[in-house]
Amino acid sequence: MTETPLPIVLVVAVALIDVDGRVLIAKRPEGKKLAGLWEFPGGKVEPGERPEAALIRELREELGIEVSESCLAPFVFASHAYDSFHLLMPLYLCRRWDGVVTAREHAGLAWVRPEKLSDYPMPPADEPLVAWLRDLL
Ligand code: CDP
């Protein structure tokens, strides 16, 4: 019997980096999957939407900030098979934005030094990104 492949879901995520080199992570709220875990902010890319446009939209909705596409630097891809879908998630780096970062949809925000990120429980897709960020920053 052949197994049905899991559908692929494309999510874009960002490591916002402040002037002190700290990285923003956001706590998933109650009532959502993986509630209480700390994630790199972002969200699903809608059909027909460019990934960078999706990230700009999500950062506006979730954090109330404006990011220009030219500030979004290259990324690595996270990939994880959840029970019902396979997540593919590029992580962008961003050091400049307009506005004050505000938790509009999350249960909390934390600015964390890269070496301390592993103290925060994260979704399995996000975890491998921590070592990559530690090496990069
Ligand atoms: O937040 P919501 O579950 O509505 O959706 P989303 O943020 O668009 O992300 C879709 C799914 O991707 C989530 O349910 C998580 O399973 C996963 N995800 C993740 O593993 N890590 C992230 N940083 C963001 C999303």
Tab-separated table of N, CA and C and ligand atoms in Angstrom:
chain	number	residue	atom	x	y	z
A	1	MET	N	0.845	-1.195	0.000
A	1	MET	CA	0.000	0.000	0.000
A	1	MET	C	0.888	1.255	0.000
A	2	THR	N	0.609	2.204	-0.902
A	2	THR	CA	1.423	3.431	-0.906
A	2	THR	C	0.805	4.468	0.037
A	3	GLU	N	1.655	5.170	0.721
A	3	GLU	CA	1.157	6.197	1.649
A	3	GLU	C	0.839	7.479	0.906
A	4	THR	N	-0.253	8.140	1.311
A	4	THR	CA	-0.586	9.439	0.719
A	4	THR	C	0.387	10.473	1.265
A	5	PRO	N	1.059	11.256	0.381
A	5	PRO	CA	1.985	12.245	0.913
A	5	PRO	C	1.238	13.332	1.677
A	6	LEU	N	1.886	13.861	2.693
A	6	LEU	CA	1.278	14.950	3.467
A	6	LEU	C	1.243	16.210	2.619
A	7	PRO	N	0.172	17.024	2.738
A	7	PRO	CA	0.175	18.309	2.015
A	7	PRO	C	1.285	19.203	2.570
A	8	ILE	N	1.850	20.012	1.687
A	8	ILE	CA	2.901	20.935	2.119
A	8	ILE	C	2.268	22.281	2.462
A	9	VAL	N	2.599	22.806	3.613
A	9	VAL	CA	2.147	24.151	4.013
A	9	VAL	C	3.381	25.048	4.049
A	10	LEU	N	3.289	26.186	3.354
A	10	LEU	CA	4.406	27.129	3.332
A	10	LEU	C	4.128	28.256	4.326
A	11	VAL	N	4.995	28.355	5.316
A	11	VAL	CA	4.907	29.409	6.330
A	11	VAL	C	6.193	30.225	6.249
A	12	VAL	N	6.078	31.544	6.292
A	12	VAL	CA	7.276	32.391	6.344
A	12	VAL	C	7.449	32.888	7.772
A	13	ALA	N	8.695	32.927	8.222
A	13	ALA	CA	8.968	33.363	9.591
A	13	ALA	C	10.159	34.310	9.568
A	14	VAL	N	10.273	35.094	10.648
A	14	VAL	CA	11.352	36.080	10.673
A	14	VAL	C	12.078	36.047	12.008
A	15	ALA	N	13.389	36.272	11.934
A	15	ALA	CA	14.160	36.589	13.137
A	15	ALA	C	14.381	38.094	13.080
A	16	LEU	N	13.609	38.839	13.866
A	16	LEU	CA	13.853	40.277	14.011
A	16	LEU	C	15.021	40.423	14.977
A	17	ILE	N	16.004	41.231	14.590
A	17	ILE	CA	17.215	41.361	15.411
A	17	ILE	C	17.348	42.829	15.814
A	18	ASP	N	17.432	43.096	17.115
A	18	ASP	CA	17.520	44.493	17.553
A	18	ASP	C	18.979	44.967	17.593
A	19	VAL	N	19.182	46.230	17.958
A	19	VAL	CA	20.538	46.814	17.894
A	19	VAL	C	21.501	46.128	18.857
A	20	ASP	N	20.971	45.444	19.882
A	20	ASP	CA	21.839	44.720	20.818
A	20	ASP	C	22.057	43.266	20.399
A	21	GLY	N	21.554	42.906	19.226
A	21	GLY	CA	21.754	41.541	18.733
A	21	GLY	C	20.783	40.532	19.328
A	22	ARG	N	19.727	41.033	19.975
A	22	ARG	CA	18.731	40.104	20.523
A	22	ARG	C	17.686	39.770	19.459
A	23	VAL	N	17.093	38.607	19.603
A	23	VAL	CA	16.153	38.083	18.605
A	23	VAL	C	14.755	38.043	19.224
A	24	LEU	N	13.748	38.408	18.425
A	24	LEU	CA	12.366	38.386	18.926
A	24	LEU	C	11.749	37.006	18.744
A	25	ILE	N	11.177	36.493	19.837
A	25	ILE	CA	10.325	35.301	19.726
A	25	ILE	C	8.973	35.631	20.354
A	26	ALA	N	7.958	34.898	19.930
A	26	ALA	CA	6.583	35.221	20.324
A	26	ALA	C	5.896	33.951	20.813
A	27	LYS	N	5.109	34.107	21.888
A	27	LYS	CA	4.453	32.950	22.511
A	27	LYS	C	3.105	32.692	21.860
A	28	ARG	N	2.906	31.451	21.414
A	28	ARG	CA	1.630	31.114	20.769
A	28	ARG	C	0.498	31.141	21.802
A	29	PRO	N	-0.630	31.765	21.421
A	29	PRO	CA	-1.704	31.959	22.406
A	29	PRO	C	-2.526	30.698	22.649
A	30	GLU	N	-3.259	30.705	23.777
A	30	GLU	CA	-4.207	29.627	24.087
A	30	GLU	C	-5.219	29.513	22.953
A	31	GLY	N	-5.680	28.294	22.725
A	31	GLY	CA	-6.711	28.072	21.715
A	31	GLY	C	-6.134	27.774	20.342
A	32	LYS	N	-4.812	27.961	20.179
A	32	LYS	CA	-4.179	27.619	18.897
A	32	LYS	C	-3.357	26.355	19.083
A	33	LYS	N	-3.084	25.700	17.953
A	33	LYS	CA	-2.163	24.562	18.012
A	33	LYS	C	-0.835	25.013	18.621
A	34	LEU	N	-0.193	24.157	19.352
A	34	LEU	CA	1.139	24.428	19.919
A	34	LEU	C	1.124	25.636	20.865
A	35	ALA	N	-0.030	25.846	21.522
A	35	ALA	CA	-0.174	26.981	22.454
A	35	ALA	C	0.910	26.930	23.526
A	36	GLY	N	1.422	28.097	23.872
A	36	GLY	CA	2.422	28.195	24.935
A	36	GLY	C	3.855	28.059	24.452
A	37	LEU	N	4.036	27.565	23.221
A	37	LEU	CA	5.407	27.451	22.691
A	37	LEU	C	5.829	28.784	22.075
A	38	TRP	N	7.130	29.010	22.058
A	38	TRP	CA	7.694	30.269	21.539
A	38	TRP	C	8.139	30.069	20.096
A	39	GLU	N	7.664	30.920	19.207
A	39	GLU	CA	7.957	30.751	17.781
A	39	GLU	C	8.628	31.997	17.212
A	40	PHE	N	9.251	31.821	16.066
A	40	PHE	CA	9.642	32.975	15.266
A	40	PHE	C	8.370	33.457	14.574
A	41	PRO	N	8.039	34.757	14.701
A	41	PRO	CA	6.761	35.242	14.161
A	41	PRO	C	6.673	35.079	12.642
A	42	GLY	N	5.439	34.966	12.186
A	42	GLY	CA	5.211	34.815	10.743
A	42	GLY	C	3.862	34.172	10.520
A	43	GLY	N	3.708	33.523	9.387
A	43	GLY	CA	2.433	32.858	9.136
A	43	GLY	C	2.375	32.300	7.723
A	44	LYS	N	1.203	31.749	7.412
A	44	LYS	CA	1.019	31.046	6.124
A	44	LYS	C	1.070	31.999	4.936
A	45	VAL	N	1.645	31.508	3.860
A	45	VAL	CA	1.608	32.220	2.585
A	45	VAL	C	0.298	31.857	1.895
A	46	GLU	N	-0.484	32.877	1.527
A	46	GLU	CA	-1.769	32.633	0.854
A	46	GLU	C	-1.515	32.230	-0.603
A	47	PRO	N	-2.473	31.508	-1.211
A	47	PRO	CA	-2.306	31.136	-2.617
A	47	PRO	C	-2.066	32.381	-3.482
A	48	GLY	N	-1.077	32.333	-4.339
A	48	GLY	CA	-0.788	33.441	-5.251
A	48	GLY	C	-0.011	34.579	-4.623
A	49	GLU	N	0.314	34.451	-3.348
A	49	GLU	CA	1.028	35.531	-2.654
A	49	GLU	C	2.525	35.261	-2.683
A	50	ARG	N	3.308	36.320	-2.893
A	50	ARG	CA	4.753	36.132	-2.804
A	50	ARG	C	5.145	35.983	-1.339
A	51	PRO	N	6.132	35.122	-1.042
A	51	PRO	CA	6.509	34.891	0.355
A	51	PRO	C	6.881	36.179	1.089
A	52	GLU	N	7.615	37.068	0.424
A	52	GLU	CA	8.030	38.308	1.099
A	52	GLU	C	6.810	39.193	1.401
A	53	ALA	N	5.843	39.213	0.477
A	53	ALA	CA	4.622	39.994	0.710
A	53	ALA	C	3.840	39.390	1.878
A	54	ALA	N	3.841	38.071	1.972
A	54	ALA	CA	3.140	37.403	3.080
A	54	ALA	C	3.787	37.776	4.409
A	55	LEU	N	5.103	37.815	4.433
A	55	LEU	CA	5.787	38.141	5.687
A	55	LEU	C	5.519	39.590	6.095
A	56	ILE	N	5.557	40.477	5.128
A	56	ILE	CA	5.267	41.892	5.422
A	56	ILE	C	3.840	42.014	5.981
A	57	ARG	N	2.894	41.315	5.375
A	57	ARG	CA	1.497	41.340	5.843
A	57	ARG	C	1.388	40.777	7.267
A	58	GLU	N	2.022	39.645	7.501
A	58	GLU	CA	1.922	39.004	8.827
A	58	GLU	C	2.549	39.878	9.912
A	59	LEU	N	3.657	40.540	9.592
A	59	LEU	CA	4.314	41.368	10.616
A	59	LEU	C	3.466	42.586	10.952
A	60	ARG	N	2.759	43.089	9.932
A	60	ARG	CA	1.833	44.196	10.167
A	60	ARG	C	0.689	43.716	11.077
A	61	GLU	N	0.091	42.565	10.735
A	61	GLU	CA	-1.064	42.058	11.491
A	61	GLU	C	-0.684	41.628	12.915
A	62	GLU	N	0.416	40.900	13.021
A	62	GLU	CA	0.742	40.264	14.319
A	62	GLU	C	1.494	41.186	15.258
A	63	LEU	N	2.376	42.035	14.679
A	63	LEU	CA	3.280	42.820	15.537
A	63	LEU	C	3.109	44.320	15.368
A	64	GLY	N	2.307	44.743	14.397
A	64	GLY	CA	2.065	46.163	14.190
A	64	GLY	C	3.261	46.916	13.659
A	65	ILE	N	4.143	46.253	12.954
A	65	ILE	CA	5.314	46.947	12.393
A	65	ILE	C	5.306	46.879	10.873
A	66	GLU	N	6.031	47.832	10.287
A	66	GLU	CA	6.170	47.896	8.826
A	66	GLU	C	7.605	47.517	8.466
A	67	VAL	N	7.720	46.577	7.576
A	67	VAL	CA	9.033	46.123	7.122
A	67	VAL	C	9.088	46.313	5.620
A	68	SER	N	10.217	46.819	5.153
A	68	SER	CA	10.352	46.979	3.711
A	68	SER	C	11.051	45.738	3.144
A	69	GLU	N	10.645	45.381	1.946
A	69	GLU	CA	11.163	44.145	1.358
A	69	GLU	C	12.687	44.172	1.248
A	70	SER	N	13.257	45.366	1.034
A	70	SER	CA	14.711	45.460	0.865
A	70	SER	C	15.453	45.168	2.168
A	71	CYS	N	14.729	45.156	3.292
A	71	CYS	CA	15.364	44.862	4.587
A	71	CYS	C	15.352	43.375	4.913
A	72	LEU	N	14.680	42.588	4.093
A	72	LEU	CA	14.572	41.163	4.386
A	72	LEU	C	15.753	40.438	3.744
A	73	ALA	N	16.640	39.949	4.571
A	73	ALA	CA	17.879	39.339	4.090
A	73	ALA	C	17.688	37.836	3.869
A	74	PRO	N	18.668	37.187	3.259
A	74	PRO	CA	18.544	35.760	2.934
A	74	PRO	C	18.182	34.884	4.138
A	75	PHE	N	17.805	33.675	3.843
A	75	PHE	CA	17.200	32.832	4.870
A	75	PHE	C	17.692	31.394	4.779
A	76	VAL	N	17.374	30.646	5.819
A	76	VAL	CA	17.495	29.186	5.772
A	76	VAL	C	16.080	28.618	5.789
A	77	PHE	N	15.947	27.374	5.388
A	77	PHE	CA	14.646	26.720	5.405
A	77	PHE	C	14.548	25.750	6.575
A	78	ALA	N	13.440	25.856	7.307
A	78	ALA	CA	13.094	24.796	8.255
A	78	ALA	C	12.087	23.889	7.554
A	79	SER	N	12.101	22.632	7.922
A	79	SER	CA	11.186	21.673	7.319
A	79	SER	C	10.823	20.657	8.395
A	80	HIS	N	9.514	20.427	8.572
A	80	HIS	CA	9.118	19.473	9.616
A	80	HIS	C	7.811	18.793	9.231
A	81	ALA	N	7.759	17.491	9.425
A	81	ALA	CA	6.513	16.753	9.161
A	81	ALA	C	5.673	16.732	10.430
A	82	TYR	N	4.612	17.568	10.481
A	82	TYR	CA	3.622	17.464	11.553
A	82	TYR	C	2.667	16.331	11.201
A	83	ASP	N	1.692	16.047	12.089
A	83	ASP	CA	0.812	14.893	11.863
A	83	ASP	C	0.048	14.990	10.544
A	84	SER	N	-0.470	16.187	10.228
A	84	SER	CA	-1.381	16.275	9.082
A	84	SER	C	-0.836	17.106	7.923
A	85	PHE	N	0.357	17.676	8.080
A	85	PHE	CA	0.944	18.437	6.968
A	85	PHE	C	2.447	18.494	7.133
A	86	HIS	N	3.104	18.795	6.021
A	86	HIS	CA	4.554	18.975	6.063
A	86	HIS	C	4.821	20.477	5.968
A	87	LEU	N	5.463	20.999	6.994
A	87	LEU	CA	5.724	22.439	7.035
A	87	LEU	C	7.057	22.752	6.367
A	88	LEU	N	7.022	23.706	5.473
A	88	LEU	CA	8.239	24.240	4.869
A	88	LEU	C	8.280	25.708	5.279
A	89	MET	N	9.377	26.117	5.927
A	89	MET	CA	9.361	27.442	6.535
A	89	MET	C	10.704	28.161	6.375
A	90	PRO	N	10.808	29.059	5.372
A	90	PRO	CA	12.013	29.888	5.295
A	90	PRO	C	12.039	30.891	6.443
A	91	LEU	N	13.220	31.084	7.002
A	91	LEU	CA	13.410	32.093	8.054
A	91	LEU	C	14.176	33.263	7.452
A	92	TYR	N	13.565	34.436	7.499
A	92	TYR	CA	14.206	35.662	7.035
A	92	TYR	C	14.863	36.351	8.213
A	93	LEU	N	15.867	37.164	7.931
A	93	LEU	CA	16.486	37.992	8.965
A	93	LEU	C	16.116	39.431	8.682
A	94	CYS	N	15.806	40.184	9.723
A	94	CYS	CA	15.413	41.573	9.529
A	94	CYS	C	15.926	42.413	10.690
A	95	ARG	N	16.650	43.465	10.358
A	95	ARG	CA	17.240	44.324	11.396
A	95	ARG	C	16.618	45.711	11.420
A	96	ARG	N	15.721	46.004	10.474
A	96	ARG	CA	15.124	47.357	10.434
A	96	ARG	C	13.634	47.265	10.208
A	97	TRP	N	12.903	48.036	10.988
A	97	TRP	CA	11.455	48.096	10.813
A	97	TRP	C	10.964	49.433	11.342
A	98	ASP	N	9.755	49.790	10.978
A	98	ASP	CA	9.127	51.003	11.498
A	98	ASP	C	8.013	50.597	12.452
A	99	GLY	N	7.871	51.377	13.537
A	99	GLY	CA	6.817	51.096	14.501
A	99	GLY	C	7.364	50.366	15.711
A	100	VAL	N	6.470	50.207	16.683
A	100	VAL	CA	6.841	49.557	17.942
A	100	VAL	C	6.295	48.131	17.925
A	101	VAL	N	7.176	47.182	18.170
A	101	VAL	CA	6.761	45.778	18.162
A	101	VAL	C	5.770	45.532	19.307
A	102	THR	N	4.579	45.070	18.950
A	102	THR	CA	3.484	44.899	19.907
A	102	THR	C	2.844	43.523	19.698
A	103	ALA	N	2.509	42.849	20.799
A	103	ALA	CA	1.872	41.520	20.684
A	103	ALA	C	0.390	41.698	20.382
A	104	ARG	N	0.006	41.652	19.106
A	104	ARG	CA	-1.411	41.809	18.747
A	104	ARG	C	-2.143	40.478	18.723
A	105	GLU	N	-1.399	39.404	18.471
A	105	GLU	CA	-2.049	38.088	18.364
A	105	GLU	C	-1.381	37.040	19.239
A	106	HIS	N	-0.227	37.389	19.820
A	106	HIS	CA	0.510	36.412	20.631
A	106	HIS	C	0.227	36.636	22.121
A	107	ALA	N	0.578	35.623	22.926
A	107	ALA	CA	0.385	35.726	24.376
A	107	ALA	C	1.542	36.458	25.038
A	108	GLY	N	2.615	36.692	24.313
A	108	GLY	CA	3.753	37.418	24.882
A	108	GLY	C	4.873	37.498	23.871
A	109	LEU	N	5.795	38.417	24.124
A	109	LEU	CA	6.963	38.592	23.255
A	109	LEU	C	8.200	38.584	24.138
A	110	ALA	N	9.318	38.138	23.579
A	110	ALA	CA	10.576	38.189	24.333
A	110	ALA	C	11.717	38.496	23.377
A	111	TRP	N	12.591	39.408	23.802
A	111	TRP	CA	13.822	39.690	23.060
A	111	TRP	C	14.930	38.904	23.759
A	112	VAL	N	15.542	37.999	23.016
A	112	VAL	CA	16.401	36.994	23.651
A	112	VAL	C	17.763	36.948	22.960
A	113	ARG	N	18.825	36.876	23.758
A	113	ARG	CA	20.158	36.710	23.166
A	113	ARG	C	20.217	35.338	22.491
A	114	PRO	N	20.902	35.232	21.341
A	114	PRO	CA	20.894	33.965	20.603
A	114	PRO	C	21.272	32.750	21.465
A	115	GLU	N	22.245	32.935	22.362
A	115	GLU	CA	22.685	31.782	23.175
A	115	GLU	C	21.646	31.374	24.225
A	116	LYS	N	20.629	32.219	24.440
A	116	LYS	CA	19.589	31.894	25.433
A	116	LYS	C	18.312	31.351	24.789
A	117	LEU	N	18.269	31.346	23.444
A	117	LEU	CA	17.033	30.934	22.767
A	117	LEU	C	16.623	29.509	23.137
A	118	SER	N	17.623	28.659	23.398
A	118	SER	CA	17.291	27.253	23.684
A	118	SER	C	16.624	27.094	25.055
A	119	ASP	N	16.561	28.161	25.862
A	119	ASP	CA	15.838	28.086	27.143
A	119	ASP	C	14.320	28.139	26.931
A	120	TYR	N	13.884	28.508	25.716
A	120	TYR	CA	12.454	28.698	25.450
A	120	TYR	C	11.916	27.509	24.650
A	121	PRO	N	10.871	26.826	25.145
A	121	PRO	CA	10.313	25.709	24.376
A	121	PRO	C	9.683	26.189	23.072
A	122	MET	N	10.045	25.537	21.977
A	122	MET	CA	9.596	25.976	20.643
A	122	MET	C	8.918	24.837	19.888
A	123	PRO	N	8.120	25.189	18.862
A	123	PRO	CA	7.588	24.133	17.984
A	123	PRO	C	8.762	23.386	17.345
A	124	PRO	N	8.572	22.097	17.050
A	124	PRO	CA	9.691	21.311	16.516
A	124	PRO	C	10.280	21.882	15.222
A	125	ALA	N	9.464	22.581	14.432
A	125	ALA	CA	9.982	23.153	13.178
A	125	ALA	C	10.962	24.293	13.462
A	126	ASP	N	10.748	25.015	14.550
A	126	ASP	CA	11.568	26.195	14.854
A	126	ASP	C	12.891	25.815	15.533
A	127	GLU	N	12.879	24.709	16.264
A	127	GLU	CA	14.045	24.356	17.083
A	127	GLU	C	15.370	24.329	16.317
A	128	PRO	N	15.436	23.703	15.129
A	128	PRO	CA	16.721	23.641	14.421
A	128	PRO	C	17.244	25.019	14.019
A	129	LEU	N	16.364	26.010	13.960
A	129	LEU	CA	16.789	27.349	13.549
A	129	LEU	C	17.617	28.035	14.633
A	130	VAL	N	17.457	27.575	15.869
A	130	VAL	CA	18.151	28.208	16.986
A	130	VAL	C	19.667	28.038	16.844
A	131	ALA	N	20.117	26.834	16.542
A	131	ALA	CA	21.559	26.584	16.404
A	131	ALA	C	22.112	27.392	15.237
A	132	TRP	N	21.318	27.482	14.179
A	132	TRP	CA	21.758	28.243	13.001
A	132	TRP	C	21.926	29.719	13.365
A	133	LEU	N	20.981	30.268	14.106
A	133	LEU	CA	21.062	31.685	14.503
A	133	LEU	C	22.228	31.923	15.454
A	134	ARG	N	22.440	30.979	16.385
A	134	ARG	CA	23.559	31.101	17.325
A	134	ARG	C	24.878	31.198	16.574
A	135	ASP	N	25.024	30.372	15.538
A	135	ASP	CA	26.277	30.384	14.760
A	135	ASP	C	26.393	31.652	13.930
A	136	LEU	N	25.265	32.144	13.447
A	136	LEU	CA	25.296	33.280	12.519
A	136	LEU	C	25.516	34.609	13.234
A	137	LEU	N	24.908	34.767	14.410
A	137	LEU	CA	24.900	36.103	15.063
A	137	LEU	C	26.075	36.277	16.029
B	1	CDP	O1	-1.018	30.300	14.026
B	1	CDP	P1	-1.840	29.346	13.175
B	1	CDP	O2	-1.794	27.949	13.698
B	1	CDP	O3	-3.177	29.844	12.818
B	1	CDP	O4	-1.132	29.315	11.776
B	1	CDP	P2	0.224	29.812	11.260
B	1	CDP	O5	0.956	30.705	12.199
B	1	CDP	O6	-0.102	30.347	9.926
B	1	CDP	O7	1.071	28.489	11.149
B	1	CDP	C1	0.537	27.298	10.630
B	1	CDP	C2	1.169	26.147	11.375
B	1	CDP	O8	2.589	26.146	11.147
B	1	CDP	C3	1.029	26.243	12.892
B	1	CDP	O9	-0.154	25.658	13.339
B	1	CDP	C4	2.246	25.487	13.392
B	1	CDP	O10	1.961	24.094	13.397
B	1	CDP	C5	3.283	25.745	12.320
B	1	CDP	N1	4.252	26.788	12.681
B	1	CDP	C6	5.465	26.431	13.268
B	1	CDP	O11	5.727	25.248	13.487
B	1	CDP	N2	6.382	27.400	13.590
B	1	CDP	C7	6.123	28.711	13.349
B	1	CDP	N3	7.057	29.617	13.673
B	1	CDP	C8	4.913	29.099	12.751
B	1	CDP	C9	4.000	28.122	12.426
